[in-house]
Amino acid sequence: MNRRQSDHLMMIIISLTILI
């Protein structure tokens, strides 16, 4: 996994947690 992929995943997780 590249850094960009992990960053993207982190952003998605953060956005999901904010939505919930």
PDB file of C-alpha atoms in Angstrom:
ATOM      1  CA  MET A   1       0.000   0.000   0.000  1.00  0.00           C
ATOM      2  CA  ASN A   2       1.345   3.387  -0.936  1.00  0.00           C
ATOM      3  CA  ARG A   3       1.168   6.463   1.233  1.00  0.00           C
ATOM      4  CA  ARG A   4      -1.397   8.018  -1.076  1.00  0.00           C
ATOM      5  CA  GLN A   5      -3.655   4.981  -0.755  1.00  0.00           C
ATOM      6  CA  SER A   6      -3.419   4.994   3.029  1.00  0.00           C
ATOM      7  CA  ASP A   7      -4.101   8.731   3.084  1.00  0.00           C
ATOM      8  CA  HIS A   8      -7.140   8.190   0.893  1.00  0.00           C
ATOM      9  CA  LEU A   9      -8.369   5.435   3.184  1.00  0.00           C
ATOM     10  CA  MET A  10      -7.861   7.641   6.234  1.00  0.00           C
ATOM     11  CA  MET A  11      -9.845  10.437   4.615  1.00  0.00           C
ATOM     12  CA  ILE A  12     -12.671   8.045   3.778  1.00  0.00           C
ATOM     13  CA  ILE A  13     -12.731   6.657   7.316  1.00  0.00           C
ATOM     14  CA  ILE A  14     -12.698  10.141   8.826  1.00  0.00           C
ATOM     15  CA  SER A  15     -15.523  11.294   6.547  1.00  0.00           C
ATOM     16  CA  LEU A  16     -17.502   8.166   7.445  1.00  0.00           C
ATOM     17  CA  THR A  17     -17.030   8.733  11.172  1.00  0.00           C
ATOM     18  CA  ILE A  18     -18.115  12.355  10.755  1.00  0.00           C
ATOM     19  CA  LEU A  19     -21.199  11.279   8.817  1.00  0.00           C
ATOM     20  CA  ILE A  20     -22.212   8.718  11.411  1.00  0.00           C
TER      21      ILE A  20
END
